[in-house]
XYZ file of C-alpha atoms in Angstrom:
658
model
C -34.288 -53.740 -23.045
C -31.920 -51.638 -24.397
C -28.936 -49.560 -22.976
C -30.532 -46.230 -23.362
C -34.101 -47.661 -22.522
C -32.177 -48.138 -19.309
C -30.773 -45.426 -19.081
C -33.795 -42.807 -19.949
C -35.011 -45.005 -16.858
C -32.832 -44.403 -14.403
C -32.306 -40.512 -15.802
C -34.868 -38.834 -17.395
C -33.618 -36.629 -19.503
C -36.270 -36.313 -22.848
C -39.913 -35.590 -22.371
C -40.689 -39.426 -23.548
C -38.067 -40.455 -20.883
C -40.181 -38.319 -18.423
C -43.734 -40.091 -19.771
C -42.338 -43.479 -19.473
C -41.704 -43.068 -16.132
C -44.923 -42.010 -14.318
C -44.418 -37.855 -14.866
C -47.944 -37.967 -17.348
C -48.217 -36.666 -20.314
C -45.991 -34.645 -22.714
C -48.385 -31.355 -22.262
C -48.244 -32.199 -18.247
C -44.082 -32.441 -18.233
C -44.202 -28.943 -20.267
C -46.634 -27.752 -17.868
C -45.778 -28.695 -14.427
C -45.459 -25.977 -11.869
C -42.653 -23.159 -12.069
C -40.864 -25.133 -9.055
C -40.314 -28.132 -11.248
C -39.658 -26.281 -14.082
C -35.960 -24.736 -13.256
C -35.310 -20.944 -13.983
C -33.492 -21.803 -17.010
C -36.745 -23.502 -18.645
C -39.423 -20.932 -17.647
C -37.579 -18.304 -18.997
C -37.115 -19.966 -22.734
C -40.787 -21.909 -22.742
C -42.626 -20.030 -24.453
C -40.743 -20.775 -27.978
C -40.744 -24.433 -27.529
C -44.610 -24.618 -27.417
C -44.506 -25.821 -31.521
C -41.818 -28.160 -31.035
C -42.940 -29.793 -27.984
C -46.554 -30.305 -29.523
C -44.759 -31.829 -32.805
C -42.442 -33.898 -30.480
C -45.428 -35.315 -28.867
C -47.951 -36.410 -32.115
C -45.196 -38.318 -33.669
C -44.600 -39.665 -29.958
C -48.023 -40.676 -29.884
C -47.943 -42.193 -33.633
C -44.584 -43.988 -32.077
C -46.632 -45.340 -29.992
C -48.923 -46.680 -32.834
C -47.278 -48.021 -34.402
C -45.426 -50.320 -32.239
C -49.020 -51.416 -30.910
C -49.952 -52.181 -34.498
C -46.293 -54.236 -34.884
C -47.001 -55.982 -31.493
C -50.473 -57.221 -32.992
C -49.148 -58.069 -36.429
C -46.704 -60.186 -34.514
C -49.494 -61.930 -32.592
C -51.228 -63.032 -35.642
C -48.342 -63.866 -37.483
C -47.755 -66.324 -34.541
C -51.348 -67.061 -34.681
C -50.966 -68.402 -38.171
C -47.238 -70.292 -37.741
C -49.816 -72.329 -35.205
C -52.299 -72.871 -37.111
C -49.973 -73.724 -40.312
C -48.582 -75.849 -37.761
C -51.874 -77.580 -37.115
C -52.611 -77.747 -41.054
C -49.490 -79.164 -41.924
C -50.160 -81.777 -39.209
C -53.592 -82.506 -40.569
C -52.329 -82.977 -43.951
C -49.768 -85.186 -42.862
C -52.316 -87.196 -40.640
C -55.054 -87.093 -43.958
C -51.628 -88.478 -46.184
C -50.730 -91.114 -43.982
C -54.588 -91.947 -43.053
C -55.121 -91.727 -46.753
C -57.723 -89.207 -46.475
C -59.886 -87.672 -49.149
C -57.963 -86.669 -52.124
C -60.567 -83.734 -51.584
C -59.473 -82.720 -48.610
C -56.291 -82.859 -48.945
C -56.732 -80.705 -52.012
C -58.709 -78.329 -49.314
C -56.059 -77.862 -47.108
C -53.213 -77.383 -49.505
C -55.419 -74.598 -50.898
C -55.703 -73.192 -47.580
C -52.077 -73.504 -46.860
C -51.874 -71.513 -49.836
C -53.551 -68.791 -48.836
C -52.355 -69.051 -45.154
C -48.512 -68.315 -46.796
C -50.312 -65.726 -48.607
C -52.078 -64.221 -46.135
C -47.965 -64.650 -43.930
C -46.753 -62.940 -46.647
C -48.662 -60.198 -46.555
C -48.532 -60.258 -43.101
C -44.589 -59.542 -43.378
C -45.007 -56.872 -45.831
C -47.026 -54.986 -43.215
C -44.607 -55.561 -40.933
C -41.869 -54.062 -43.114
C -44.042 -51.260 -43.292
C -44.106 -50.708 -39.642
C -40.725 -51.409 -39.211
C -40.230 -48.704 -41.902
C -42.377 -46.576 -40.212
C -40.672 -47.140 -36.966
C -37.136 -45.967 -38.456
C -38.323 -42.759 -40.140
C -40.176 -42.311 -35.854
C -36.861 -42.757 -34.611
C -35.013 -40.466 -36.841
C -37.615 -38.017 -36.712
C -37.381 -38.412 -32.774
C -33.473 -38.067 -33.143
C -33.502 -35.308 -35.224
C -35.913 -33.375 -32.311
C -33.121 -34.687 -30.043
C -30.705 -33.195 -31.901
C -32.849 -29.617 -32.086
C -33.322 -30.215 -27.971
C -29.416 -30.324 -27.324
C -28.734 -27.663 -29.525
C -30.916 -25.379 -27.734
C -30.089 -26.533 -24.404
C -26.747 -25.816 -25.577
C -27.803 -22.205 -26.407
C -29.379 -21.448 -23.346
C -26.336 -22.647 -21.491
C -24.279 -19.850 -23.634
C -26.936 -17.152 -22.751
C -26.466 -18.360 -18.780
C -23.099 -17.577 -19.407
C -23.250 -14.215 -21.753
C -25.544 -13.472 -18.508
C -23.081 -14.262 -15.956
C -20.625 -12.175 -17.595
C -22.680 -9.125 -17.815
C -23.292 -9.599 -14.363
C -19.560 -9.393 -13.124
C -19.195 -6.620 -15.429
C -22.037 -4.953 -14.229
C -20.359 -5.398 -10.285
C -17.031 -4.159 -11.554
C -18.838 -0.932 -13.130
C -20.745 -0.895 -9.659
C -17.499 -1.346 -7.985
C -16.003 1.360 -9.997
C -18.561 4.165 -9.337
C -18.758 3.678 -5.917
C -14.573 3.939 -6.009
C -15.636 7.382 -8.145
C -18.130 8.266 -5.410
C -15.702 7.999 -2.110
C -12.976 10.242 -4.292
C -15.827 12.423 -5.055
C -16.254 12.417 -1.655
C -13.127 12.823 -0.686
C -12.835 16.068 -2.637
C -15.864 17.213 -1.158
C -14.910 17.078 2.169
C -10.882 18.564 1.219
C -13.105 21.460 -0.480
C -15.156 22.073 2.546
C -11.919 21.888 4.948
C -10.183 24.676 2.665
C -13.629 26.914 2.647
C -13.550 26.817 6.667
C -10.211 27.264 6.950
C -10.523 30.417 4.167
C -13.170 31.607 6.116
C -11.700 31.061 9.584
C -8.612 33.053 7.850
C -10.730 35.269 6.615
C -12.270 36.177 10.465
C -8.488 36.327 11.298
C -7.620 38.375 9.005
C -10.580 41.189 10.225
C -9.714 40.338 13.547
C -6.033 41.559 13.316
C -7.161 44.490 11.099
C -9.437 45.747 13.843
C -6.652 44.743 16.378
C -4.749 46.643 14.003
C -6.782 49.698 13.637
C -6.956 49.605 17.644
C -3.564 49.485 18.097
C -2.847 52.871 16.029
C -5.405 54.509 17.840
C -3.650 53.835 20.823
C -0.496 54.414 18.910
C -1.970 57.926 18.287
C -2.643 58.842 22.143
C 0.596 57.808 23.605
C 2.180 59.647 20.920
C 2.766 62.031 23.616
C 4.814 60.120 25.858
C 6.798 58.254 22.875
C 10.212 60.106 22.714
C 10.803 58.857 26.645
C 9.959 55.160 26.164
C 12.064 55.438 23.056
C 15.042 56.835 24.869
C 14.178 53.998 27.382
C 13.692 51.256 24.776
C 17.728 51.797 23.754
C 19.036 51.914 26.935
C 17.208 48.452 27.205
C 18.396 47.382 23.651
C 21.811 48.518 24.192
C 21.821 46.113 28.019
C 20.621 43.506 26.440
C 23.196 43.551 23.560
C 25.835 43.905 25.652
C 24.832 40.420 27.607
C 24.188 39.134 24.430
C 28.050 39.621 23.250
C 29.044 38.716 26.463
C 26.974 35.008 26.474
C 28.126 35.041 22.484
C 32.108 35.089 23.480
C 31.353 32.421 25.920
C 29.821 30.239 23.768
C 31.895 30.866 21.074
C 35.136 29.744 23.432
C 33.238 26.856 24.646
C 32.239 25.911 20.936
C 36.339 26.420 20.249
C 37.260 23.764 22.740
C 34.923 21.035 21.938
C 36.295 21.577 18.527
C 39.670 21.472 19.372
C 38.024 17.743 21.145
C 36.480 16.653 18.502
C 39.603 17.686 16.306
C 41.993 15.535 18.651
C 39.286 12.473 19.094
C 39.314 12.726 15.015
C 42.968 12.727 14.691
C 42.860 9.789 17.280
C 41.016 7.598 15.754
C 42.780 8.201 13.064
C 46.053 6.855 14.380
C 44.743 4.289 15.393
C 42.870 3.163 12.440
C 45.938 3.214 10.225
C 47.931 1.478 12.443
C 45.254 -1.392 12.753
C 45.173 -1.755 9.141
C 48.344 -0.164 7.819
C 48.080 -2.360 3.964
C 44.380 -1.529 3.297
C 42.915 1.609 5.402
C 38.302 1.121 5.359
C 36.647 2.630 2.745
C 35.822 6.438 3.641
C 38.540 6.201 5.665
C 42.070 6.956 4.052
C 44.460 9.487 5.268
C 43.586 11.746 2.778
C 40.124 11.665 3.403
C 40.600 11.957 7.396
C 42.786 15.304 6.856
C 40.449 16.570 4.333
C 37.889 15.826 7.143
C 40.174 17.059 9.853
C 40.593 20.386 7.473
C 36.460 20.521 6.888
C 36.453 20.770 10.625
C 38.707 23.299 11.684
C 37.652 25.286 8.713
C 34.065 25.153 10.059
C 35.221 26.463 14.110
C 37.210 28.938 12.084
C 33.885 30.225 10.133
C 32.344 30.111 13.367
C 34.928 32.292 15.216
C 34.843 34.476 12.354
C 30.869 35.047 12.600
C 30.913 36.264 15.909
C 30.509 40.294 15.334
C 27.566 38.729 12.766
C 26.085 36.184 15.559
C 22.125 36.959 16.129
C 21.101 36.307 19.758
C 17.906 34.613 19.359
C 16.024 31.347 18.093
C 19.698 29.705 17.745
C 21.694 31.430 20.216
C 25.150 32.220 18.870
C 24.098 31.195 15.263
C 24.597 33.726 12.575
C 21.709 33.931 10.039
C 24.390 32.984 7.347
C 26.125 30.098 9.003
C 23.030 27.629 8.553
C 23.614 27.987 4.769
C 27.092 28.709 4.174
C 27.440 24.891 6.251
C 24.786 23.112 3.285
C 26.314 24.743 0.340
C 30.084 23.335 2.119
C 28.808 20.533 2.835
C 26.673 20.417 -1.238
C 30.201 21.443 -2.811
C 32.549 18.855 -1.302
C 29.919 15.436 -0.999
C 31.529 14.172 -4.409
C 34.795 14.751 -3.193
C 35.117 13.855 0.311
C 33.604 10.863 1.468
C 32.242 10.969 5.183
C 33.965 8.458 7.516
C 31.311 6.083 8.989
C 32.021 5.806 13.319
C 30.279 3.135 14.532
C 28.534 3.734 17.724
C 28.969 1.872 20.411
C 27.311 3.293 23.699
C 24.978 6.313 24.676
C 27.081 9.745 25.266
C 24.271 11.130 26.360
C 20.197 11.068 27.422
C 17.871 14.129 27.309
C 14.387 14.118 27.978
C 13.021 16.252 25.326
C 9.439 15.904 24.638
C 6.595 14.928 27.207
C 4.119 12.611 25.775
C 6.603 10.753 23.450
C 9.067 11.604 20.744
C 8.130 10.227 16.890
C 10.545 12.258 14.566
C 14.097 12.610 13.481
C 16.168 14.173 11.327
C 19.666 15.884 10.142
C 20.250 18.628 7.737
C 22.315 17.844 4.502
C 25.303 18.659 5.904
C 24.947 17.071 9.641
C 25.452 20.445 11.170
C 21.941 19.867 12.856
C 19.031 17.708 13.944
C 15.489 18.068 14.844
C 13.096 16.368 16.608
C 9.742 15.973 17.373
C 6.573 15.043 19.726
C 3.456 14.874 21.376
C 4.687 18.242 23.028
C 3.646 19.882 19.877
C 7.397 21.949 19.369
C 10.080 20.906 16.919
C 13.602 20.806 18.780
C 16.564 21.998 17.273
C 20.086 20.299 18.529
C 24.042 20.599 17.650
C 24.654 17.281 17.590
C 28.512 16.978 18.637
C 27.148 18.638 21.848
C 24.378 16.924 22.266
C 22.551 20.722 23.130
C 19.370 22.256 22.185
C 20.208 25.418 20.501
C 16.603 25.857 19.765
C 12.910 25.310 19.600
C 9.748 26.133 17.061
C 6.443 26.415 18.230
C 3.271 26.700 16.379
C 1.792 23.505 15.620
C -1.556 23.213 17.157
C -1.327 19.219 17.944
C 1.052 16.120 18.336
C 4.153 16.623 15.896
C 4.845 12.793 13.891
C 7.264 13.899 11.499
C 10.082 16.966 10.175
C 12.732 17.614 7.412
C 14.940 20.103 6.901
C 15.392 21.811 3.355
C 18.126 21.246 0.947
C 19.596 24.185 1.838
C 18.859 23.585 5.800
C 17.900 27.278 5.969
C 13.844 26.082 6.891
C 12.168 23.250 9.079
C 8.693 21.338 7.266
C 6.724 19.633 10.092
C 3.342 18.323 10.763
C 1.085 16.218 12.740
C -2.393 15.346 13.705
C -4.056 18.428 13.052
C -4.080 17.803 9.562
C -1.851 21.146 8.884
C 2.280 21.399 7.724
C 3.818 24.737 9.238
C 7.192 25.812 7.484
C 9.669 28.042 9.687
C 12.044 30.457 8.799
C 15.305 28.977 11.321
C 17.057 32.546 10.758
C 13.840 34.087 13.266
C 12.029 31.057 14.298
C 8.890 32.165 12.330
C 6.308 30.325 10.598
C 6.910 31.526 6.716
C 3.653 29.390 5.876
C 0.848 27.169 7.214
C 0.143 24.240 4.504
C -3.647 23.184 4.533
C -5.452 20.535 2.307
C -5.385 17.282 4.017
C -8.268 15.966 5.623
C -6.842 13.938 8.218
C -3.341 13.967 10.510
C -0.410 13.984 8.302
C 1.122 10.495 8.400
C 5.063 11.753 6.561
C 6.668 14.245 4.869
C 9.716 14.586 3.378
C 11.525 17.510 1.743
C 13.112 17.583 -1.818
C 17.277 17.363 -1.837
C 17.437 18.691 -5.220
C 14.719 21.175 -5.097
C 14.459 23.910 -1.732
C 10.972 24.988 -2.254
C 9.529 21.228 -3.043
C 8.069 19.035 -0.599
C 5.884 16.192 -0.168
C 3.120 14.946 2.255
C 1.377 11.900 3.338
C -1.762 11.555 5.414
C -4.623 9.196 6.593
C -6.979 10.676 4.524
C -5.134 8.430 1.509
C -3.748 10.913 -0.357
C -0.099 12.485 -0.925
C 0.495 16.188 -1.641
C 3.153 17.546 -3.512
C 3.471 21.419 -1.837
C 5.973 24.770 -3.218
C 6.988 25.991 -0.469
C 7.465 29.394 -1.961
C 3.914 29.990 -2.217
C 2.807 27.466 0.457
C 0.052 26.037 -1.936
C -0.626 22.235 -3.184
C 0.432 21.962 -6.916
C -0.087 17.985 -7.049
C -2.187 15.493 -5.826
C -1.924 11.856 -5.397
C -4.513 10.520 -4.439
C -5.542 6.384 -3.996
C -8.539 5.934 -2.364
C -8.226 2.670 -1.370
C -4.684 2.577 0.421
C -2.986 4.731 3.045
C 1.199 5.573 2.563
C 2.568 5.648 6.112
C 5.951 6.861 4.914
C 7.183 8.655 1.827
C 10.861 9.934 0.464
C 12.417 11.662 -2.393
C 13.982 9.462 -4.700
C 15.420 9.606 -7.809
C 17.073 12.994 -7.094
C 13.854 14.454 -6.330
C 12.040 13.374 -9.587
C 10.217 10.675 -8.002
C 8.193 9.924 -4.663
C 8.566 6.336 -3.231
C 5.741 5.210 -0.635
C 5.175 2.227 1.478
C 1.660 1.527 2.083
C -0.402 0.089 5.240
C -0.596 -3.360 2.328
C 2.749 -3.742 2.544
C 2.811 -2.524 -1.552
C 5.785 -0.161 -2.561
C 4.779 2.179 -4.667
C 7.040 4.914 -7.048
C 5.366 7.942 -8.197
C 7.008 9.918 -10.860
C 6.445 13.710 -9.267
C 6.259 15.259 -13.194
C 3.207 13.172 -14.199
C 1.591 11.976 -10.964
C 1.312 7.995 -12.305
C 2.977 5.035 -10.539
C 6.352 4.039 -12.266
C 6.985 1.259 -10.297
C 5.549 -1.081 -7.743
C 6.912 -4.455 -5.606
C 3.441 -5.827 -4.364
C 3.319 -7.941 -0.945
C 7.124 -6.236 -0.192
C 5.954 -6.712 3.532
C 3.446 -9.545 5.579
C 1.771 -5.931 7.564
C 2.051 -2.682 7.121
C 5.213 -0.746 5.648
C 6.099 1.814 8.854
C 9.272 3.398 7.197
C 10.947 4.467 4.757
C 14.067 6.122 3.880
C 16.510 6.821 0.909
C 20.664 6.241 1.292
C 22.540 9.890 0.699
C 23.985 8.241 -2.412
C 21.199 7.548 -4.038
C 21.642 3.513 -4.690
C 19.762 1.782 -2.278
C 16.366 2.400 -0.029
C 15.917 1.377 3.362
C 12.079 -0.288 4.225
C 10.547 -1.197 7.843
C 7.148 -3.087 8.172
C 5.400 -4.667 11.308
C 6.612 -7.942 9.890
C 9.816 -7.343 12.173
C 11.903 -6.949 9.065
C 14.049 -4.819 7.237
C 14.459 -4.579 3.475
C 17.217 -3.113 1.228
C 16.045 -1.824 -2.083
C 17.955 -1.703 -5.333
C 17.129 1.766 -6.757
C 18.585 0.450 -10.210
C 16.881 -2.776 -10.419
C 14.099 -2.274 -7.756
C 14.439 -5.199 -6.133
C 15.218 -6.668 -2.801
C 19.018 -6.338 -2.403
C 19.135 -7.813 1.254
C 16.417 -8.657 4.077
C 17.241 -8.536 7.628
C 16.073 -9.719 11.085
C 16.882 -10.606 14.847
C 16.111 -12.218 17.762
C 14.135 -10.180 20.322
C 14.066 -7.812 17.485
C 10.473 -6.092 17.065
C 8.600 -2.693 15.574
C 6.856 -0.694 18.245
C 4.383 1.041 15.923
C 3.238 2.393 12.793
C 5.584 5.611 13.397
C 8.830 3.705 13.795
C 12.216 4.638 11.577
C 14.660 3.209 10.377
C 17.858 4.501 8.673
C 20.843 4.225 6.291
C 24.715 5.078 7.106
C 25.961 7.574 4.604
C 27.743 4.972 2.922
C 24.542 2.655 2.617
C 26.805 -0.206 4.146
C 24.946 -0.361 7.576
C 21.584 -0.083 8.167
C 20.203 0.692 11.887
C 16.978 -0.093 13.984
C 15.419 0.883 16.781
C 13.492 -2.162 18.456
C 10.655 -1.839 21.175
C 12.966 -3.493 23.974
C 14.777 -0.431 23.866
C 17.665 -1.625 22.106
C 19.248 -0.625 18.566
C 20.044 -2.877 16.245
C 23.230 -2.539 13.360
C 22.868 -4.866 10.533
C 25.751 -4.627 7.996
C 23.965 -4.719 5.014
C 26.501 -7.268 2.937
C 26.068 -9.834 5.269
C 23.182 -9.337 7.185
C 23.047 -12.240 9.003
C 25.439 -11.419 12.314
C 23.523 -7.814 13.567
C 24.699 -5.840 16.030
C 22.647 -5.126 19.843
C 23.562 -1.923 21.625
C 21.410 -0.558 24.972
C 21.072 2.090 26.828
C 21.824 1.446 29.804
C 21.922 5.326 31.290
C 19.991 5.563 34.143
C 19.954 9.146 34.386
C 18.237 11.755 31.801
C 19.116 14.993 31.712
C 15.909 17.358 31.376
C 16.743 21.147 30.153
C 14.494 24.207 29.318
C 15.791 27.945 29.989
C 14.326 27.841 33.838
C 14.882 23.899 35.425
C 17.898 21.653 34.899
C 17.010 18.623 37.158
C 17.423 14.693 36.937
C 15.222 12.008 36.507
C 15.381 8.308 36.941
C 15.182 6.705 33.434
C 13.598 3.246 33.168
C 15.606 0.893 30.390
C 13.387 -1.077 28.145
C 11.154 1.876 26.359
C 10.530 1.295 22.545
C 12.744 3.244 20.254
C 10.440 5.034 17.906
C 12.928 6.988 15.680
C 16.814 6.553 14.609
C 18.579 8.338 12.408
C 22.456 8.666 11.541
C 24.476 11.920 10.700
C 25.545 12.521 7.384
C 28.874 13.449 8.538
C 29.828 9.833 9.880
C 28.899 10.380 13.369
C 27.182 10.842 15.946
C 23.611 8.364 15.725
C 20.574 9.911 17.384
C 17.366 7.508 18.540
C 14.609 8.519 20.277
C 11.798 6.455 22.391
C 7.975 6.670 23.775
C 8.985 8.702 26.679
C 10.488 11.183 25.143
C 13.834 10.460 26.027
C 16.589 12.009 22.997
C 19.640 9.796 23.509
C 23.237 10.849 21.464
C 25.272 7.786 20.532
C 29.414 7.963 20.886
C 31.236 6.022 19.241
């Protein structure tokens, strides 16, 4: 038995192998039940019936030829035996000197047997030739069968590719449906808000009509009430003037103290490092900073006549914008002297339920805090005193940002809306609506006063026109949620950190992603902030790691960790120093960690050890016991170089001194 026959018996591959192995005839093989045939043969069975029939006929013919060859071989064997017997008889006859006639007869019989043997050999050769032809035809049929099997395999691969393409198209269709559903929800929300606004407007018109009617009815006593109002106004102006004078004198005293402290620091710095003063701390720059502080105090003193008592107490309506303008003019010439925080100067319980966000103006003259009490509080950083509060939000405020000129404040939170306040009057200028879920992060364009951006839990980013209060562009990513964003490249791009740990850079003009860092953090990104110089950006993730991004190459410049440092929640925010040399972050343990970007292996840990926290409002001043170890939610570093401000989950705002 040949090797191929043994293989066919072990692994039947062709129809005759299945027949030889006991599977029946070829017809039974090809017409066996569907469960045995398999899905591939059932698909292509009809086109092979003729080939299978020809194959079976050739196989039967080959079997018959093999049987005839076997019979011929048997006859040849018998003739050989008979020839041998006759030769023995001839030999015996010759030896026995048999009769000549018998010998002749035997010789003739031998010749006849030889002739028959030759005929048998010829017939055997013909049968062998037919067998060879049958084998060649069988091999051709096998080649055809293998080619058809390969075609079936190729068809199956094409079918799998088509199925994969169908699944991809189905996935894209689902994404498009989800995006359409999100837009439909947003449109429905806008329609509801429009209807609510129409209802409010009708109600306001009704109230206005009632007031006009009441005004007409009370016209008789209007002169007397006006006189009373004028008298009360004069009394209030006199009281406000006294209060303004007292506050101005206090501010001048505090300014003198700050100038004296700055001079002492300059003297100490010059004495400590006489040969090579630190960057940004040269005597010329320190003198220019002292001159700037004196100029600010002089402006405050000269503007006391135009003081508006109201939201921010003794602050003129032109002072906020003036400070920002002065900062813009001198920022390129005078580098801020960065002072490292060393200990808490004052801690104030500012927000009931927790504080979630902090933001400085570009000049560093004001800082805002926002939290769960739906209020944004404005602070004077040098004195750590509250100078105003902004109300109007309907739910928790998660983030806030000053406009480029410092005259307005934008804040947003859980009520799915953003509100723009005028800081000179404390009134809401616009309520920006369009997000279907809570607002997670926002930022005002540092180069344009009428542009801002926001991100929401509805997986959308929006670019706003603050002058009209309308959305001018949507950046929709239906698969990912942006948790934190900030403007980059002088307001031309948006840098966004996502829950999947990726960092993206969006072009605000085209609405497309220009650059992306995949898997920047192992978990969701909590905070994204841009340095004052625009050269570096700082990110923070739930993997308890901070990373500094070089904005020129968009690559990681430094990675920062620390033993005991941990991020509390996705609302945690971090900051870079004005010179972009240091990074600061708050920990879940209640400590503040500071890293040097160029050598981040030795961070500095600062603990808030104050045991008394001051609670202030217009009605009450008291003291509460502060429990240390509360997680720090946000930190902010003043553009002037100091101070550093932090807030925690208990709603306490802490001002750190150098």
